[in-house]
Amino acid sequence: MPLVTTHQMFKDAYEGHYAIGAFNINNMEIVQGIVEAAHEERAPLILQVSKGARKYARHEFIMKLVEAALEITDVPIALHLDHGDSFELVKACVDGGFTSVMIDGSHLPFEENVALTKRCVEYAHSHGIPVEAELGRLAGIEEHVSVAERDAVFTDPDQAAEFVERTGCDSLAIAIGTSHGAYKFKGEPKLDFERLHEIEKRLPGFPLVLHGASSVLQEFVEECNKYGGNLPGAKGVPEEMIKEAAKSGVCKVNIDTDLRLAMTATIRREFHEHPENFDPRKYLGPARDAIREMVRRKLHVLGCAGKVKSE
Ligand code: G3H
Ligand code: 13P
Ligand code: ZN
């Protein structure tokens, strides 16, 4: 099956009260681990590529890796640009075969975010490609942050509705307490579900996106540290909260850090247990398996496992 766009995936996810997992890819083993998991779990899949990943692996290699993935599975796969930061990058990905793009103007003043997003939407839509945009800032949130401070960074529900209406974007990444990386919360993890429901009310049927959705599972942090890593205790978003969000209008959930931790913990363990080894396959193979198992776990958390029917 060729690459698909996210249109049908999001429609099914919205109606079925689950979310699609969007996982970041950087090299062959990561692509293989993720795709094997989606295939085994019969889950629709979004493979996403950041600007940095595209630079690291090169556009040509990404396309060939994804083309190979499509040959080993029949589950629908969309190839998505994660956090596009310019019209030029969005255009290059649309022209170069991606089937979904994100323009992230969340750091810009509202009107500038609207203008940049609109320009990307016009170009992508003229090529049949959907656009994810972002409104609100994904800041690491401290427990004592006041309501006024939250209002300043979290997505405003009225603005979200106006933004979607004016830009014509196809999905919207919102800020309700998640943030990128391993250090998401200083205090207890908390998502603003009330705000999520207010956004949903104003945008009925519209797909929302949650970034920074890793749970930073302690066993993987500990495993990294056991073998020479130096990660301070970190708190991610508990999987129960992700599960709850996935039942709402959130149709796409971005996860990268949890895969990085699983991969790194495994490689560190392999180096520790087999210091004599210098065959990369002996540590990249187990790392690929660890990614596959982590993604399988996440597909169940998101509720998308089993949603692709076998022929
Ligand atoms: O949110 C960003 C993703 O985790 C990708 O990160 O820019 O280091 O590739 P990156
Ligand atoms: P995490 O690395 O926090 O899982 O976030 C991933 C993400 O949002 C990619 O866009
Ligand atoms: Zn992100």
CSV table of C-alpha atoms and ligand atoms in Angstrom, one decimal:
chain,number,residue,atom,x,y,z
A,1,MET,CA,0.0,0.0,0.0
A,2,PRO,CA,1.4,3.5,-0.8
A,3,LEU,CA,1.7,6.1,2.0
A,4,VAL,CA,-1.6,7.5,3.1
A,5,THR,CA,-2.5,11.0,4.4
A,6,THR,CA,-3.8,11.3,8.0
A,7,HIS,CA,-7.4,12.2,6.8
A,8,GLN,CA,-9.0,8.8,7.2
A,9,MET,CA,-6.9,7.8,10.2
A,10,PHE,CA,-8.0,10.9,12.1
A,11,LYS,CA,-11.7,10.4,11.2
A,12,ASP,CA,-11.6,6.8,12.4
A,13,ALA,CA,-9.6,7.8,15.5
A,14,TYR,CA,-12.0,10.6,16.4
A,15,GLU,CA,-15.1,8.4,16.0
A,16,GLY,CA,-13.5,5.4,17.6
A,17,HIS,CA,-12.2,7.4,20.7
A,18,TYR,CA,-8.6,6.4,20.3
A,19,ALA,CA,-5.4,8.1,19.1
A,20,ILE,CA,-2.8,7.3,16.4
A,21,GLY,CA,0.8,7.0,17.7
A,22,ALA,CA,3.3,9.3,15.9
A,23,PHE,CA,6.8,8.2,16.5
A,24,ASN,CA,10.0,9.9,15.5
A,25,ILE,CA,12.4,8.2,13.1
A,26,ASN,CA,16.1,8.8,12.6
A,27,ASN,CA,17.7,5.6,11.3
A,28,MET,CA,17.0,2.1,9.9
A,29,GLU,CA,16.7,0.3,13.3
A,30,ILE,CA,14.2,2.9,14.6
A,31,VAL,CA,12.0,2.6,11.5
A,32,GLN,CA,12.1,-1.2,11.6
A,33,GLY,CA,11.3,-1.4,15.3
A,34,ILE,CA,8.3,1.0,15.0
A,35,VAL,CA,6.9,-0.6,11.9
A,36,GLU,CA,7.3,-4.2,13.2
A,37,ALA,CA,5.3,-3.1,16.3
A,38,ALA,CA,2.5,-1.5,14.2
A,39,HIS,CA,2.4,-4.5,12.0
A,40,GLU,CA,2.2,-7.0,14.9
A,41,GLU,CA,-0.4,-4.9,16.7
A,42,ARG,CA,-2.5,-4.1,13.6
A,43,ALA,CA,-2.3,-0.4,14.2
A,44,PRO,CA,-2.4,2.6,11.8
A,45,LEU,CA,0.9,4.5,12.1
A,46,ILE,CA,2.4,7.9,11.7
A,47,LEU,CA,6.2,8.0,11.1
A,48,GLN,CA,7.5,11.5,11.8
A,49,VAL,CA,10.7,13.2,10.9
A,50,SER,CA,12.0,16.4,12.5
A,51,LYS,CA,14.2,19.0,10.8
A,52,GLY,CA,17.2,17.5,12.6
A,53,ALA,CA,16.3,13.9,11.7
A,54,ARG,CA,16.0,14.9,8.0
A,55,LYS,CA,19.4,16.6,8.2
A,56,TYR,CA,20.9,13.6,10.0
A,57,ALA,CA,19.5,10.8,7.8
A,58,ARG,CA,19.0,12.8,4.6
A,59,HIS,CA,15.6,13.1,2.8
A,60,GLU,CA,16.7,10.4,0.3
A,61,PHE,CA,17.4,7.8,2.9
A,62,ILE,CA,14.2,8.6,4.9
A,63,MET,CA,12.1,8.0,1.7
A,64,LYS,CA,13.8,4.7,0.9
A,65,LEU,CA,13.6,3.4,4.4
A,66,VAL,CA,9.9,4.3,4.5
A,67,GLU,CA,9.4,2.8,1.0
A,68,ALA,CA,10.9,-0.5,2.3
A,69,ALA,CA,8.7,-0.4,5.4
A,70,LEU,CA,5.6,-0.2,3.1
A,71,GLU,CA,6.7,-3.4,1.5
A,72,ILE,CA,6.8,-5.4,4.8
A,73,THR,CA,3.4,-4.4,6.1
A,74,ASP,CA,-0.2,-3.7,5.0
A,75,VAL,CA,-1.0,-1.3,7.9
A,76,PRO,CA,-1.6,2.3,6.7
A,77,ILE,CA,1.4,4.6,7.2
A,78,ALA,CA,1.6,8.3,6.9
A,79,LEU,CA,4.9,10.1,6.7
A,80,HIS,CA,4.8,13.4,8.6
A,81,LEU,CA,7.1,16.4,9.0
A,82,ASP,CA,7.4,17.1,12.7
A,83,HIS,CA,7.9,20.7,13.9
A,84,GLY,CA,8.4,22.3,10.4
A,85,ASP,CA,9.8,25.7,11.1
A,86,SER,CA,9.6,27.4,7.7
A,87,PHE,CA,7.5,27.5,4.6
A,88,GLU,CA,10.6,26.3,2.6
A,89,LEU,CA,10.9,23.1,4.8
A,90,VAL,CA,7.2,22.4,4.5
A,91,LYS,CA,7.4,22.8,0.7
A,92,ALA,CA,10.4,20.6,0.4
A,93,CYS,CA,8.6,17.8,2.3
A,94,VAL,CA,5.4,18.2,0.3
A,95,ASP,CA,7.4,18.2,-2.9
A,96,GLY,CA,9.5,15.3,-1.7
A,97,GLY,CA,6.7,12.8,-1.0
A,98,PHE,CA,5.7,13.4,2.7
A,99,THR,CA,1.9,12.8,3.2
A,100,SER,CA,1.5,15.1,6.1
A,101,VAL,CA,3.3,18.2,7.4
A,102,MET,CA,3.5,20.3,10.5
A,103,ILE,CA,4.2,24.0,10.6
A,104,ASP,CA,5.1,25.1,14.1
A,105,GLY,CA,4.6,28.8,14.5
A,106,SER,CA,3.7,28.4,18.2
A,107,HIS,CA,6.6,30.7,19.3
A,108,LEU,CA,5.3,33.5,17.0
A,109,PRO,CA,2.8,36.2,17.9
A,110,PHE,CA,-0.8,35.0,17.1
A,111,GLU,CA,-1.1,37.0,13.8
A,112,GLU,CA,2.3,35.8,12.5
A,113,ASN,CA,1.5,32.2,13.4
A,114,VAL,CA,-1.8,32.6,11.5
A,115,ALA,CA,-0.1,34.1,8.4
A,116,LEU,CA,2.7,31.5,8.3
A,117,THR,CA,0.3,28.6,8.9
A,118,LYS,CA,-2.1,29.9,6.2
A,119,ARG,CA,0.7,30.1,3.7
A,120,CYS,CA,1.7,26.5,4.4
A,121,VAL,CA,-1.9,25.3,4.3
A,122,GLU,CA,-2.5,26.9,0.9
A,123,TYR,CA,0.6,25.2,-0.6
A,124,ALA,CA,0.1,21.8,1.1
A,125,HIS,CA,-3.6,21.6,0.2
A,126,SER,CA,-3.0,22.4,-3.4
A,127,HIS,CA,-1.0,19.1,-3.4
A,128,GLY,CA,-3.6,17.2,-1.3
A,129,ILE,CA,-1.5,17.2,1.9
A,130,PRO,CA,-2.9,17.9,5.3
A,131,VAL,CA,-1.3,20.4,7.7
A,132,GLU,CA,-0.9,20.2,11.5
A,133,ALA,CA,-0.3,23.6,13.2
A,134,GLU,CA,0.4,24.5,16.8
A,135,LEU,CA,-1.0,27.1,19.2
A,136,GLY,CA,0.2,27.6,22.8
A,137,ARG,CA,3.6,26.8,24.2
A,138,LEU,CA,4.8,23.5,25.5
A,139,ALA,CA,6.6,24.7,28.6
A,140,GLY,CA,7.8,22.6,31.4
A,141,ILE,CA,5.3,23.4,34.1
A,142,GLU,CA,6.0,23.8,37.8
A,143,GLU,CA,3.4,22.9,40.4
A,144,HIS,CA,3.0,26.3,41.9
A,145,VAL,CA,2.4,28.0,38.5
A,146,SER,CA,-0.6,30.4,38.8
A,147,VAL,CA,-3.7,30.3,36.7
A,148,ALA,CA,-2.6,33.6,35.0
A,149,GLU,CA,0.8,32.1,34.2
A,150,ARG,CA,-0.9,28.9,32.8
A,151,ASP,CA,-3.2,31.1,30.7
A,152,ALA,CA,-0.1,32.7,29.2
A,153,VAL,CA,1.4,29.5,27.9
A,154,PHE,CA,-1.5,27.0,27.5
A,155,THR,CA,-3.8,27.0,24.5
A,156,ASP,CA,-6.7,29.4,24.8
A,157,PRO,CA,-9.9,27.6,23.7
A,158,ASP,CA,-11.4,30.7,21.9
A,159,GLN,CA,-8.2,31.5,20.1
A,160,ALA,CA,-7.9,27.8,19.1
A,161,ALA,CA,-11.3,28.0,17.3
A,162,GLU,CA,-10.4,31.3,15.6
A,163,PHE,CA,-7.0,29.9,14.6
A,164,VAL,CA,-8.4,26.8,12.9
A,165,GLU,CA,-11.1,28.9,11.2
A,166,ARG,CA,-8.6,31.4,9.8
A,167,THR,CA,-5.8,29.1,8.8
A,168,GLY,CA,-7.7,26.1,7.5
A,169,CYS,CA,-5.3,23.7,9.2
A,170,ASP,CA,-6.3,20.1,9.4
A,171,SER,CA,-5.2,19.3,13.0
A,172,LEU,CA,-4.0,21.4,15.9
A,173,ALA,CA,-1.3,20.7,18.5
A,174,ILE,CA,-2.3,22.2,21.8
A,175,ALA,CA,-0.6,23.0,25.1
A,176,ILE,CA,-2.3,21.5,28.1
A,177,GLY,CA,0.7,20.7,30.3
A,178,THR,CA,2.8,18.2,28.3
A,179,SER,CA,6.3,19.3,27.2
A,180,HIS,CA,9.2,17.9,25.2
A,181,GLY,CA,11.9,15.7,26.5
A,182,ALA,CA,12.6,13.9,29.7
A,183,TYR,CA,12.0,16.7,32.2
A,184,LYS,CA,8.4,17.6,31.9
A,185,PHE,CA,7.2,18.4,35.5
A,186,LYS,CA,9.0,19.8,38.5
A,187,GLY,CA,6.1,18.7,40.8
A,188,GLU,CA,3.4,16.1,40.3
A,189,PRO,CA,2.4,15.5,36.6
A,190,LYS,CA,-0.8,17.2,35.8
A,191,LEU,CA,-2.7,17.8,32.5
A,192,ASP,CA,-5.3,20.5,32.1
A,193,PHE,CA,-8.2,18.2,31.0
A,194,GLU,CA,-10.8,21.0,31.6
A,195,ARG,CA,-9.0,23.1,29.0
A,196,LEU,CA,-8.9,20.1,26.7
A,197,HIS,CA,-12.6,19.7,26.9
A,198,GLU,CA,-13.2,23.4,26.4
A,199,ILE,CA,-11.1,23.2,23.2
A,200,GLU,CA,-13.0,20.1,22.1
A,201,LYS,CA,-16.3,21.9,22.6
A,202,ARG,CA,-15.3,24.7,20.4
A,203,LEU,CA,-13.9,22.4,17.7
A,204,PRO,CA,-16.3,19.5,17.5
A,205,GLY,CA,-15.0,16.7,15.2
A,206,PHE,CA,-11.6,18.4,14.8
A,207,PRO,CA,-8.5,16.4,15.4
A,208,LEU,CA,-6.2,17.6,18.2
A,209,VAL,CA,-2.6,16.6,18.7
A,210,LEU,CA,-0.6,16.1,21.9
A,211,HIS,CA,3.2,16.6,21.7
A,212,GLY,CA,5.6,15.7,24.4
A,213,ALA,CA,3.6,12.7,25.5
A,214,SER,CA,6.4,10.4,26.8
A,215,SER,CA,5.9,8.9,30.2
A,216,VAL,CA,9.7,8.8,31.0
A,217,LEU,CA,9.3,5.3,32.5
A,218,GLN,CA,11.4,5.0,35.6
A,219,GLU,CA,12.6,1.5,34.8
A,220,PHE,CA,14.3,2.8,31.6
A,221,VAL,CA,15.9,5.8,33.3
A,222,GLU,CA,17.2,3.5,36.0
A,223,GLU,CA,18.5,1.0,33.4
A,224,CYS,CA,20.3,3.8,31.7
A,225,ASN,CA,21.9,5.0,34.9
A,226,LYS,CA,22.7,1.5,36.1
A,227,TYR,CA,25.1,1.2,33.2
A,228,GLY,CA,26.9,4.5,33.4
A,229,GLY,CA,24.2,7.0,32.4
A,230,ASN,CA,23.7,10.2,34.3
A,231,LEU,CA,20.0,11.1,34.0
A,232,PRO,CA,18.6,12.9,37.0
A,233,GLY,CA,15.2,11.6,38.1
A,234,ALA,CA,12.6,12.9,35.6
A,235,LYS,CA,8.9,12.9,35.5
A,236,GLY,CA,6.9,12.4,32.3
A,237,VAL,CA,3.2,12.2,31.6
A,238,PRO,CA,1.7,9.1,33.3
A,239,GLU,CA,0.3,6.6,30.8
A,240,GLU,CA,-3.1,6.7,32.5
A,241,MET,CA,-3.3,10.4,31.5
A,242,ILE,CA,-2.3,9.7,27.9
A,243,LYS,CA,-5.0,7.0,27.8
A,244,GLU,CA,-7.6,9.4,29.0
A,245,ALA,CA,-6.6,12.1,26.5
A,246,ALA,CA,-6.6,9.6,23.6
A,247,LYS,CA,-10.3,8.9,24.2
A,248,SER,CA,-11.1,12.6,23.6
A,249,GLY,CA,-10.6,14.7,20.5
A,250,VAL,CA,-6.9,14.0,20.7
A,251,CYS,CA,-6.3,11.9,17.5
A,252,LYS,CA,-2.5,12.0,17.3
A,253,VAL,CA,0.0,11.6,20.2
A,254,ASN,CA,3.7,12.3,19.6
A,255,ILE,CA,6.2,10.0,21.4
A,256,ASP,CA,10.0,10.2,21.0
A,257,THR,CA,11.7,10.4,24.4
A,258,ASP,CA,10.4,7.0,25.6
A,259,LEU,CA,11.8,5.4,22.5
A,260,ARG,CA,15.2,7.1,22.9
A,261,LEU,CA,15.4,5.9,26.5
A,262,ALA,CA,14.5,2.3,25.6
A,263,MET,CA,17.1,2.3,22.8
A,264,THR,CA,19.8,3.9,24.9
A,265,ALA,CA,19.2,1.7,28.0
A,266,THR,CA,19.5,-1.3,25.8
A,267,ILE,CA,22.7,-0.2,24.1
A,268,ARG,CA,24.3,0.7,27.5
A,269,ARG,CA,23.4,-2.7,28.9
A,270,GLU,CA,24.8,-4.5,25.8
A,271,PHE,CA,28.1,-2.6,26.1
A,272,HIS,CA,28.3,-3.3,29.8
A,273,GLU,CA,27.5,-7.0,29.5
A,274,HIS,CA,29.6,-7.7,26.4
A,275,PRO,CA,32.6,-5.3,26.6
A,276,GLU,CA,34.4,-7.6,24.1
A,277,ASN,CA,31.8,-7.0,21.4
A,278,PHE,CA,32.5,-4.6,18.6
A,279,ASP,CA,29.9,-5.8,16.1
A,280,PRO,CA,27.2,-3.0,15.8
A,281,ARG,CA,24.5,-5.6,15.0
A,282,LYS,CA,25.0,-7.1,18.4
A,283,TYR,CA,23.8,-3.9,20.1
A,284,LEU,CA,21.7,-2.3,17.4
A,285,GLY,CA,19.6,-5.5,17.0
A,286,PRO,CA,18.6,-5.6,20.7
A,287,ALA,CA,18.0,-1.8,20.6
A,288,ARG,CA,15.6,-2.3,17.7
A,289,ASP,CA,13.8,-5.0,19.7
A,290,ALA,CA,13.5,-2.6,22.6
A,291,ILE,CA,12.0,0.0,20.4
A,292,ARG,CA,9.5,-2.5,19.0
A,293,GLU,CA,8.4,-3.5,22.5
A,294,MET,CA,8.1,0.1,23.6
A,295,VAL,CA,5.9,1.0,20.6
A,296,ARG,CA,3.7,-2.1,21.1
A,297,ARG,CA,3.1,-0.9,24.7
A,298,LYS,CA,2.3,2.6,23.5
A,299,LEU,CA,-0.2,1.4,20.8
A,300,HIS,CA,-2.2,-0.2,23.6
A,301,VAL,CA,-2.1,2.9,25.7
A,302,LEU,CA,-3.4,4.9,22.8
A,303,GLY,CA,-6.1,2.4,22.0
A,304,CYS,CA,-5.1,2.0,18.3
A,305,ALA,CA,-3.8,-1.5,18.5
A,306,GLY,CA,-6.1,-3.9,16.6
A,307,LYS,CA,-7.8,-1.1,14.6
A,308,VAL,CA,-6.5,-2.3,11.2
A,309,LYS,CA,-8.6,-5.2,10.1
A,310,SER,CA,-6.9,-8.1,8.4
A,311,GLU,CA,-8.0,-8.8,4.8
B,1,G3H,O1,9.8,17.1,19.5
B,1,G3H,C1,10.8,16.8,18.8
B,1,G3H,C2,11.3,15.4,18.6
B,1,G3H,O2,11.5,14.7,19.8
B,1,G3H,C3,12.4,15.4,17.7
B,1,G3H,O3,13.5,15.9,18.3
B,1,G3H,O4,14.5,17.7,16.9
B,1,G3H,O5,15.9,16.2,18.4
B,1,G3H,O6,15.0,15.4,16.3
B,1,G3H,P1,14.8,16.3,17.4
B,2,13P,P1,8.6,13.5,23.7
B,2,13P,O1,10.1,13.4,23.2
B,2,13P,O2,8.5,14.3,24.9
B,2,13P,O3,8.0,12.2,23.7
B,2,13P,O4,7.9,14.4,22.6
B,2,13P,C1,7.8,14.0,21.2
B,2,13P,C2,7.3,15.1,20.3
B,2,13P,O5,6.4,15.9,20.7
B,2,13P,C3,7.7,15.1,18.9
B,2,13P,O6,7.1,16.1,18.2
B,3,ZN,ZN,6.7,17.8,19.4
